[in-house]
JSON list of C-alpha atoms in Angstrom, two decimals:
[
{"chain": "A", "resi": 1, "resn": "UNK", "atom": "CA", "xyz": [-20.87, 84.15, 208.91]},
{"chain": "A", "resi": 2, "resn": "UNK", "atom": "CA", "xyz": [-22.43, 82.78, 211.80]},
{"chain": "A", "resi": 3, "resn": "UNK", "atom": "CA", "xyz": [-20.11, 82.84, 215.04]},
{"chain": "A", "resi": 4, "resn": "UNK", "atom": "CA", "xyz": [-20.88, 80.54, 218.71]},
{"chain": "A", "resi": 5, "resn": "UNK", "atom": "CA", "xyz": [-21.23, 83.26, 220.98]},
{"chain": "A", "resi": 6, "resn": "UNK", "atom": "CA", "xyz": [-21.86, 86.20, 218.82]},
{"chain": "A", "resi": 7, "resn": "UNK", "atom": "CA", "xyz": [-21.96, 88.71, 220.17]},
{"chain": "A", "resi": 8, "resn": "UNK", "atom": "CA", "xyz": [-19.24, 86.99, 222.97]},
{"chain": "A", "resi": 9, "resn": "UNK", "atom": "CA", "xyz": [-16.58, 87.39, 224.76]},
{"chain": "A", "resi": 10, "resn": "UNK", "atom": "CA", "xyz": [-14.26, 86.62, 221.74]},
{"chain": "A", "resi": 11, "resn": "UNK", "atom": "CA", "xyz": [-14.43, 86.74, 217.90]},
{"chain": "A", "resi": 12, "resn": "UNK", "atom": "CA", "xyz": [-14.99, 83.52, 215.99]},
{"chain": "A", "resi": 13, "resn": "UNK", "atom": "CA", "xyz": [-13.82, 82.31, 213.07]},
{"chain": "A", "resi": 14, "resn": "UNK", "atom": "CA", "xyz": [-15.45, 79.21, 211.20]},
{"chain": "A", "resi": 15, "resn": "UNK", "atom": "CA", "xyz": [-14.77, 77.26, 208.10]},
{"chain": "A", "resi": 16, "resn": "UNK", "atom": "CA", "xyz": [-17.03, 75.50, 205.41]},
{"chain": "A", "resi": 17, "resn": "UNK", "atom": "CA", "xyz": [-15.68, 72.08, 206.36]},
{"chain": "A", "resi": 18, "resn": "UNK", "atom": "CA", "xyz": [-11.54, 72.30, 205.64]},
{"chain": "A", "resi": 19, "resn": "UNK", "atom": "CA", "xyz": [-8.67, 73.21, 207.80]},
{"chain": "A", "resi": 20, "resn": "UNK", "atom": "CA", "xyz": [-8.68, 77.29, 208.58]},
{"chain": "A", "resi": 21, "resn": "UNK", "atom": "CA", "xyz": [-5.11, 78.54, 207.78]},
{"chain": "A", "resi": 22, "resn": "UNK", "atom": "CA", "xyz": [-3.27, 81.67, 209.46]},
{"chain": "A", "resi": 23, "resn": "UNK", "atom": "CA", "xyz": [-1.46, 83.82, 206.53]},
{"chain": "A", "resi": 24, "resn": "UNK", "atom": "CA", "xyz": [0.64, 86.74, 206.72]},
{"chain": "A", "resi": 25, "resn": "UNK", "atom": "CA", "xyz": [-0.80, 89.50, 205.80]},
{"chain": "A", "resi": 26, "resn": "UNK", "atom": "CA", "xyz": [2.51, 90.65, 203.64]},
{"chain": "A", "resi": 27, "resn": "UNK", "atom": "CA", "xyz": [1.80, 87.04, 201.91]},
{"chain": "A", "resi": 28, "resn": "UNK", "atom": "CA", "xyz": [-2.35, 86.94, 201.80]},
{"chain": "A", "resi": 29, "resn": "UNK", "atom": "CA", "xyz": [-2.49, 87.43, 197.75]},
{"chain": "A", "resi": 30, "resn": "UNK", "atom": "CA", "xyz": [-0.16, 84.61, 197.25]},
{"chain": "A", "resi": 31, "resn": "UNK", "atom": "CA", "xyz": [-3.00, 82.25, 199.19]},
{"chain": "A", "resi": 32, "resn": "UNK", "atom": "CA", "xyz": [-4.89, 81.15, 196.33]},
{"chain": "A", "resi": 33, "resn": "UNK", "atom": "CA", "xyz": [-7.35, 78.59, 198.28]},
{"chain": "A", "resi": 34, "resn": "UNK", "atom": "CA", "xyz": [-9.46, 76.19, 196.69]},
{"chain": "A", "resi": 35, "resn": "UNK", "atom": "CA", "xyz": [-8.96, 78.01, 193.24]},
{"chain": "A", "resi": 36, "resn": "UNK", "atom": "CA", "xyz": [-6.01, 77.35, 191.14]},
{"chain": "A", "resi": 37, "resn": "UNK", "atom": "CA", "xyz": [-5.44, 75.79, 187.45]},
{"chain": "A", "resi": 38, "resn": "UNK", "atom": "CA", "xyz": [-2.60, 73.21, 188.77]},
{"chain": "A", "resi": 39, "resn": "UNK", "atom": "CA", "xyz": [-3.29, 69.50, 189.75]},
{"chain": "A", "resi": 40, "resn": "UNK", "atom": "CA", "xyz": [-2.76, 70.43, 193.78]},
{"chain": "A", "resi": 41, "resn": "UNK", "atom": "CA", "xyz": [-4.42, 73.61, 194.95]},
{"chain": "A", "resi": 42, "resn": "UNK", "atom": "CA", "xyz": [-3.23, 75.43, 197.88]},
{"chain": "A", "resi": 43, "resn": "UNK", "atom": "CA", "xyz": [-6.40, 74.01, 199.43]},
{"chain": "A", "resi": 44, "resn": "UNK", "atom": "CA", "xyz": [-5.26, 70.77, 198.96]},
{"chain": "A", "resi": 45, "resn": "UNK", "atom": "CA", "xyz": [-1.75, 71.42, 200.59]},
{"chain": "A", "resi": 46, "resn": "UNK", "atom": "CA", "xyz": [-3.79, 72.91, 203.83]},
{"chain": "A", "resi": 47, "resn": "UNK", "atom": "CA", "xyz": [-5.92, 69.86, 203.63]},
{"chain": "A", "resi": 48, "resn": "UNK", "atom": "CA", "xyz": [-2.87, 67.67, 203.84]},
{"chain": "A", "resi": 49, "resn": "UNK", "atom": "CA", "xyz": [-1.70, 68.67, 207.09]},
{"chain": "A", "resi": 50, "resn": "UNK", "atom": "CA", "xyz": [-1.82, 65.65, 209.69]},
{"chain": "A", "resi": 51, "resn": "UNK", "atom": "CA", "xyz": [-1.79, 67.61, 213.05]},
{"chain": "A", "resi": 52, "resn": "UNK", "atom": "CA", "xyz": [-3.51, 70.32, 214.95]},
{"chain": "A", "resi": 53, "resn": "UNK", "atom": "CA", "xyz": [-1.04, 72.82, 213.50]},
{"chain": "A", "resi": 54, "resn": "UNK", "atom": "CA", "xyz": [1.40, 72.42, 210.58]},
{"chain": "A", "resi": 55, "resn": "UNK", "atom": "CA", "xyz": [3.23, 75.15, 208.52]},
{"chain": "A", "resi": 56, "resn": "UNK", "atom": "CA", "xyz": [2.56, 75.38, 204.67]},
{"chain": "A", "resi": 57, "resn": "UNK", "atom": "CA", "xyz": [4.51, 77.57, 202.28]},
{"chain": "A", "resi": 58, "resn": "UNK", "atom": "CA", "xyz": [2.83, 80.99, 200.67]},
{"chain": "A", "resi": 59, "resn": "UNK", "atom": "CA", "xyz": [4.86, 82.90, 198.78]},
{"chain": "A", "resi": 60, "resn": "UNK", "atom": "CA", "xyz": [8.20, 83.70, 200.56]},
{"chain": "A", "resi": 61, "resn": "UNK", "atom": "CA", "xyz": [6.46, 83.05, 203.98]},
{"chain": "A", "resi": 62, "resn": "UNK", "atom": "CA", "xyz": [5.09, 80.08, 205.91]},
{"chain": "A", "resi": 63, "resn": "UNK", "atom": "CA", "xyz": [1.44, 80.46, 207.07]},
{"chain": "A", "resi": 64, "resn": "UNK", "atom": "CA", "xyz": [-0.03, 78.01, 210.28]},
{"chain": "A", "resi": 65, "resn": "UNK", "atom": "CA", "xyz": [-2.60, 75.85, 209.09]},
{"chain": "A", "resi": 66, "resn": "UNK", "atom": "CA", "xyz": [-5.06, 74.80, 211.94]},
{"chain": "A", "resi": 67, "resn": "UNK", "atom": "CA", "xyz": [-5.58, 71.00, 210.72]},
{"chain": "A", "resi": 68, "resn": "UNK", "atom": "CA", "xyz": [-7.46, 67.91, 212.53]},
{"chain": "A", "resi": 69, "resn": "UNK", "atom": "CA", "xyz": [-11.14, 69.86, 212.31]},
{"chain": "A", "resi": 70, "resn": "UNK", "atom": "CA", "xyz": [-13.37, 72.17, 211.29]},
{"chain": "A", "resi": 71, "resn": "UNK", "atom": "CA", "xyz": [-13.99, 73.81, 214.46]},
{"chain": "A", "resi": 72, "resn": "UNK", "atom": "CA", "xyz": [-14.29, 77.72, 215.46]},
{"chain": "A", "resi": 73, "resn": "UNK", "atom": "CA", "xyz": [-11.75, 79.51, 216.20]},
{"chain": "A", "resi": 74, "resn": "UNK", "atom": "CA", "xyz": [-10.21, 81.93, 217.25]},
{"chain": "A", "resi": 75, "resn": "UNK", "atom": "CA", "xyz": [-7.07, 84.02, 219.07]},
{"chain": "A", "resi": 76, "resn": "UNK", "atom": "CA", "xyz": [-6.50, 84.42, 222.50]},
{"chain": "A", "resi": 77, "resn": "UNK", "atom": "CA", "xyz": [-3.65, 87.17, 222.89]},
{"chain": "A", "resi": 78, "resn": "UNK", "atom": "CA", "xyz": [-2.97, 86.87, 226.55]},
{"chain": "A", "resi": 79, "resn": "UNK", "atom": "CA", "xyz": [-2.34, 83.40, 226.16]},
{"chain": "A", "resi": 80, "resn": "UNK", "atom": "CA", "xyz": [-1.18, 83.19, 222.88]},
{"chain": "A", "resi": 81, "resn": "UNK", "atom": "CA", "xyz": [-2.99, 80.65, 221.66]},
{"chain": "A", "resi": 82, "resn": "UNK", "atom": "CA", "xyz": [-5.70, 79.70, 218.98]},
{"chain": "A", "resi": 83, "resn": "UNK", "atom": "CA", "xyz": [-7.89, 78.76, 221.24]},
{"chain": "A", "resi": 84, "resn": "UNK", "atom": "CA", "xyz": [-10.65, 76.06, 218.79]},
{"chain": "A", "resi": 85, "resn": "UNK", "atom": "CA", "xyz": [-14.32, 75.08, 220.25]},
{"chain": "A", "resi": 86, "resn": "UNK", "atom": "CA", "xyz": [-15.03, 71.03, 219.75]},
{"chain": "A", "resi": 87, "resn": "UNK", "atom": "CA", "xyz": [-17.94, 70.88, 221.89]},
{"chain": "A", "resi": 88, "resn": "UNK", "atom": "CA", "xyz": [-19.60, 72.80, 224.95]},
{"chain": "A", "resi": 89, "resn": "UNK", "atom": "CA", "xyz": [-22.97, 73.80, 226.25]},
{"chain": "A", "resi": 90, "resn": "UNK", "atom": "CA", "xyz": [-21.49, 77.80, 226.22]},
{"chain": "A", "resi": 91, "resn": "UNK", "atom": "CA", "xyz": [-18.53, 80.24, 225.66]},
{"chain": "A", "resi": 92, "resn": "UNK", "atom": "CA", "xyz": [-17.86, 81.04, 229.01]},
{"chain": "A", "resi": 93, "resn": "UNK", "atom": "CA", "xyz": [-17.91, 77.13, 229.64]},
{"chain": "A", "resi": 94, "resn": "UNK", "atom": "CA", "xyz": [-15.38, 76.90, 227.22]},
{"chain": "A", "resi": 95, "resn": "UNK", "atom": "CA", "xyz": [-13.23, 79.77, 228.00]},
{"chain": "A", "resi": 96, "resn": "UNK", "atom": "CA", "xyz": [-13.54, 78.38, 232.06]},
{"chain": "A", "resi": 97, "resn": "UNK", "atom": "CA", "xyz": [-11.14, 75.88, 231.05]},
{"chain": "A", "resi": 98, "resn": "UNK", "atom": "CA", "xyz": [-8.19, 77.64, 229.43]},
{"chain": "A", "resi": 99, "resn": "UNK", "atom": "CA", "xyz": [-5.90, 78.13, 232.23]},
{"chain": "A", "resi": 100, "resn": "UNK", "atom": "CA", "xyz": [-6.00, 74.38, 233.71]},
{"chain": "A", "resi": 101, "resn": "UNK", "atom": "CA", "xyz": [-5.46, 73.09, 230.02]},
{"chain": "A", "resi": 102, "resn": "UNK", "atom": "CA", "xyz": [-2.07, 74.71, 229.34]},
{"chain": "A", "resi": 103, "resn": "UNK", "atom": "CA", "xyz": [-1.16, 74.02, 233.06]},
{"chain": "A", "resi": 104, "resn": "UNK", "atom": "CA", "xyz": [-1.54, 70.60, 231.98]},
{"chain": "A", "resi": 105, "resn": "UNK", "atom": "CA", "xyz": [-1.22, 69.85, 228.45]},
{"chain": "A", "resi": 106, "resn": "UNK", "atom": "CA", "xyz": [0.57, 67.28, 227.01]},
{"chain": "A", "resi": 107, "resn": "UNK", "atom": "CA", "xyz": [1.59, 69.09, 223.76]},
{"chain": "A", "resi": 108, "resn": "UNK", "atom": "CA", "xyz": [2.82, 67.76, 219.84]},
{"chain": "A", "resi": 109, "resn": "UNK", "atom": "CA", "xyz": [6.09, 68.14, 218.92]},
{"chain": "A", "resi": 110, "resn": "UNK", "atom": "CA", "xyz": [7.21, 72.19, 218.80]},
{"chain": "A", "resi": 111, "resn": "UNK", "atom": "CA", "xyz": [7.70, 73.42, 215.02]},
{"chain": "A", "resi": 112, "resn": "UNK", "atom": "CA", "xyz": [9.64, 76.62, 214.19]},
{"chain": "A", "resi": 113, "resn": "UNK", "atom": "CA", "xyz": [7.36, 79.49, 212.32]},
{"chain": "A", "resi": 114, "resn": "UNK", "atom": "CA", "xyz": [9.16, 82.64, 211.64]},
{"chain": "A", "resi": 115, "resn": "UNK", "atom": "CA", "xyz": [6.17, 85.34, 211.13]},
{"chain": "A", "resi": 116, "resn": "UNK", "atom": "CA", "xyz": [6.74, 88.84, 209.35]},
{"chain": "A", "resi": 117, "resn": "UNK", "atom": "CA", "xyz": [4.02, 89.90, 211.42]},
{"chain": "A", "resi": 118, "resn": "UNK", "atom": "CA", "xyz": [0.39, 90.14, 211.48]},
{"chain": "A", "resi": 119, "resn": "UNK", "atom": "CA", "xyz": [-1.71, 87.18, 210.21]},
{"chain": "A", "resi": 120, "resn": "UNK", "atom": "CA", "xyz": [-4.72, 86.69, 208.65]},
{"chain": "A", "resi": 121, "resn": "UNK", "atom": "CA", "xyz": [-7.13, 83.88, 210.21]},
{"chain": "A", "resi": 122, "resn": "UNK", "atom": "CA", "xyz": [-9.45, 82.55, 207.45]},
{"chain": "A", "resi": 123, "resn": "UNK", "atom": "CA", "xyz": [-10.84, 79.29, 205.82]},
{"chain": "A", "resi": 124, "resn": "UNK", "atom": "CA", "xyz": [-8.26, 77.67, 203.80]},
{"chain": "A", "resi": 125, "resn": "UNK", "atom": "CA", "xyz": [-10.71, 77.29, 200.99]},
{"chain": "A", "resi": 126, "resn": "UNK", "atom": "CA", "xyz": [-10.90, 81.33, 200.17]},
{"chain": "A", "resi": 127, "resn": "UNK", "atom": "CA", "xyz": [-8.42, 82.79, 198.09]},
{"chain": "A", "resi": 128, "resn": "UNK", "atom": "CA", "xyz": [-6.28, 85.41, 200.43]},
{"chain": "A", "resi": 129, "resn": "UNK", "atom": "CA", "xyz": [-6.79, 88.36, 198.07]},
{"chain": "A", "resi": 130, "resn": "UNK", "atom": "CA", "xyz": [-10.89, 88.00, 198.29]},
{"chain": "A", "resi": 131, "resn": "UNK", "atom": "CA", "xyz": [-11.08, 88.02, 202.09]},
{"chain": "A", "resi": 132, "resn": "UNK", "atom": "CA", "xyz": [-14.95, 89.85, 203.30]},
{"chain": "A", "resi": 133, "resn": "UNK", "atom": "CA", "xyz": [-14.99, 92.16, 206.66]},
{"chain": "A", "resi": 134, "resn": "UNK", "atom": "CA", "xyz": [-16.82, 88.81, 208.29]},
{"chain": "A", "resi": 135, "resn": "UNK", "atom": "CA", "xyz": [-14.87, 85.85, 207.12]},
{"chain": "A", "resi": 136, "resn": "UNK", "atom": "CA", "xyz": [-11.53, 86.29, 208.60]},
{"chain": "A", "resi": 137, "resn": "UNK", "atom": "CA", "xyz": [-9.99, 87.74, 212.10]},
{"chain": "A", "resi": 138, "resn": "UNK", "atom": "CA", "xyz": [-6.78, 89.55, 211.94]},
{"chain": "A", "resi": 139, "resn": "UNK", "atom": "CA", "xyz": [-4.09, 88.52, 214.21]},
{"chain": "A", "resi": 140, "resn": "UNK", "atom": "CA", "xyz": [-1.34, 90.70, 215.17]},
{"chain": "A", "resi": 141, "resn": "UNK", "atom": "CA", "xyz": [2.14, 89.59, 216.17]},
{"chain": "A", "resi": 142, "resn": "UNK", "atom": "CA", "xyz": [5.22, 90.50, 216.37]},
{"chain": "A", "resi": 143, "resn": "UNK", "atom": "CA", "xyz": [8.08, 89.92, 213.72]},
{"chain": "A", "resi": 144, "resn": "UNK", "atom": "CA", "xyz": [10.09, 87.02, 215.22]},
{"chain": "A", "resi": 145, "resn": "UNK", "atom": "CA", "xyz": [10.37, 83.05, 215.45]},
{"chain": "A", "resi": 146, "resn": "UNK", "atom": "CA", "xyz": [7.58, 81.43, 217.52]},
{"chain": "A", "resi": 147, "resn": "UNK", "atom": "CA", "xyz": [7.79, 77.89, 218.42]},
{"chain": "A", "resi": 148, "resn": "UNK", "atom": "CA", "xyz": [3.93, 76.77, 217.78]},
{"chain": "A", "resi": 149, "resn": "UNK", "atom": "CA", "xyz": [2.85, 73.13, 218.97]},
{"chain": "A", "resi": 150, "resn": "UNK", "atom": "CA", "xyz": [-1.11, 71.86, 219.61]},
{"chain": "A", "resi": 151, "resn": "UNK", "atom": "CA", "xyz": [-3.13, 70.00, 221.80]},
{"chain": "A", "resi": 152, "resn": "UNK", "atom": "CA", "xyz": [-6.69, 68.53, 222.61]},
{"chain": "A", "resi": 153, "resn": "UNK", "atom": "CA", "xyz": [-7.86, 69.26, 225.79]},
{"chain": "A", "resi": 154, "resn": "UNK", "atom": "CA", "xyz": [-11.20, 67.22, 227.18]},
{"chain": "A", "resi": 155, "resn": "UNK", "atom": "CA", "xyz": [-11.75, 68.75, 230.63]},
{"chain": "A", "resi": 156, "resn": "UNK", "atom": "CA", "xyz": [-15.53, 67.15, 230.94]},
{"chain": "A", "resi": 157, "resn": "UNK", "atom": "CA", "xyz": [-16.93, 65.05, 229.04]},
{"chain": "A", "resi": 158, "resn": "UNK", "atom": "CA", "xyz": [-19.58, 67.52, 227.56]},
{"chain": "A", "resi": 159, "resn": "UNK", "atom": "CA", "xyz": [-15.92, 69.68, 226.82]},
{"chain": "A", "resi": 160, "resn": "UNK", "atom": "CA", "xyz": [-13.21, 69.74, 224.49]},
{"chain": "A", "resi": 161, "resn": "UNK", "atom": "CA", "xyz": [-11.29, 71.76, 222.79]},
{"chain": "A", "resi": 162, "resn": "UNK", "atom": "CA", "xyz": [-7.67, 72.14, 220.55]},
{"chain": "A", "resi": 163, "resn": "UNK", "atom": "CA", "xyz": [-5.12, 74.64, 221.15]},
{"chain": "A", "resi": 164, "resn": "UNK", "atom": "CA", "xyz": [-2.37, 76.01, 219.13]},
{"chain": "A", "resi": 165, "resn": "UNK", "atom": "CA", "xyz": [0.16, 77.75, 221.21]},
{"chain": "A", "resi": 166, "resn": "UNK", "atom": "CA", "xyz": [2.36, 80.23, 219.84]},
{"chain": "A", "resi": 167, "resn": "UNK", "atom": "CA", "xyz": [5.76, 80.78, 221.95]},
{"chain": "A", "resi": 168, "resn": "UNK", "atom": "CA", "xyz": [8.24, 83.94, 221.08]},
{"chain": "A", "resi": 169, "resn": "UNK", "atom": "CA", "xyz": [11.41, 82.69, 220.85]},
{"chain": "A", "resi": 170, "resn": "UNK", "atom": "CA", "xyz": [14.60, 84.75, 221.51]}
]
């Protein structure tokens, strides 16, 4: 799969065209993506989400789908955020930005996303259980409540980007 700024700073994750969709890994065979015999696929429930991040159910877990667009993404650990590239002329352009936008960021509403762990980053069309080494990014967090809320950021006009913060929560 082709990644902006392979080899970069970062890995990317892209999708065919849908939301991308972050499942636990205890829950990833449960994901059954575009495939399914059933009038609504969990595709279409991924699809459905009307925000920059919304929380979907998969198996006895909730899993983060990334809605609004198609755009890479990818995880940014030290500031705990899915950090997704709209436009720019460059990675590092892109990454320049990061710490004004959450200085200033006026976010979406906070949901509540209890995670068993790890998650698994992928395109909300592939079934979890068929997952290839250059399709998906593994995410690792720790077991806990995070409050996770988005935001579009347009720093320049040649710049944007959406990010989908994940807080720890005591």
């Amino acid at each position: 799969m082709a990644r902006y700024g392979d080899p970069g700073a970062v890995e990317w994750v892209e999708s065919g065209g849908g939301p991308l969709i972050a499942v636990p890994a205890v829950a990833l065979s449960s994901w059954s993506g575009a495939d399914g015999a059933g009038l609504e696929t969990d595709y279409d429930r991924a699809c459905g989400v009307d925000a920059y991040g919304g929380l979907v159910t998969v198996g006895q877990s909730l899993a983060l789908v990334l809605g609004d667009e198609p755009a890479s993404t990818s995880f940014l650990p030290e500031h705990g955020v899915f950090f997704r590239w709209c436009a720019a002329e460059s990675e590092a352009e892109l990454l320049a930005g990061i710490d004004a936008a959450l200085a200033e960021a006026v976010w979406e509403p906070e949901q509540r996303w209890d995670v068993p762990g790890a998650v698994v980053l992928f395109d909300a069309a592939w079934p979890g259980g068929e997952l290839e080494p250059e399709n998906h990014l593994r995410v690792e967090l720790e077991l806990g409540r995070y409050g996770v809320r988005g935001t579009y950021v347009e720093p320049d006009p040649q710049t944007s980007f959406i990010l989908v913060q994940l807080r720890r929560l005591v």
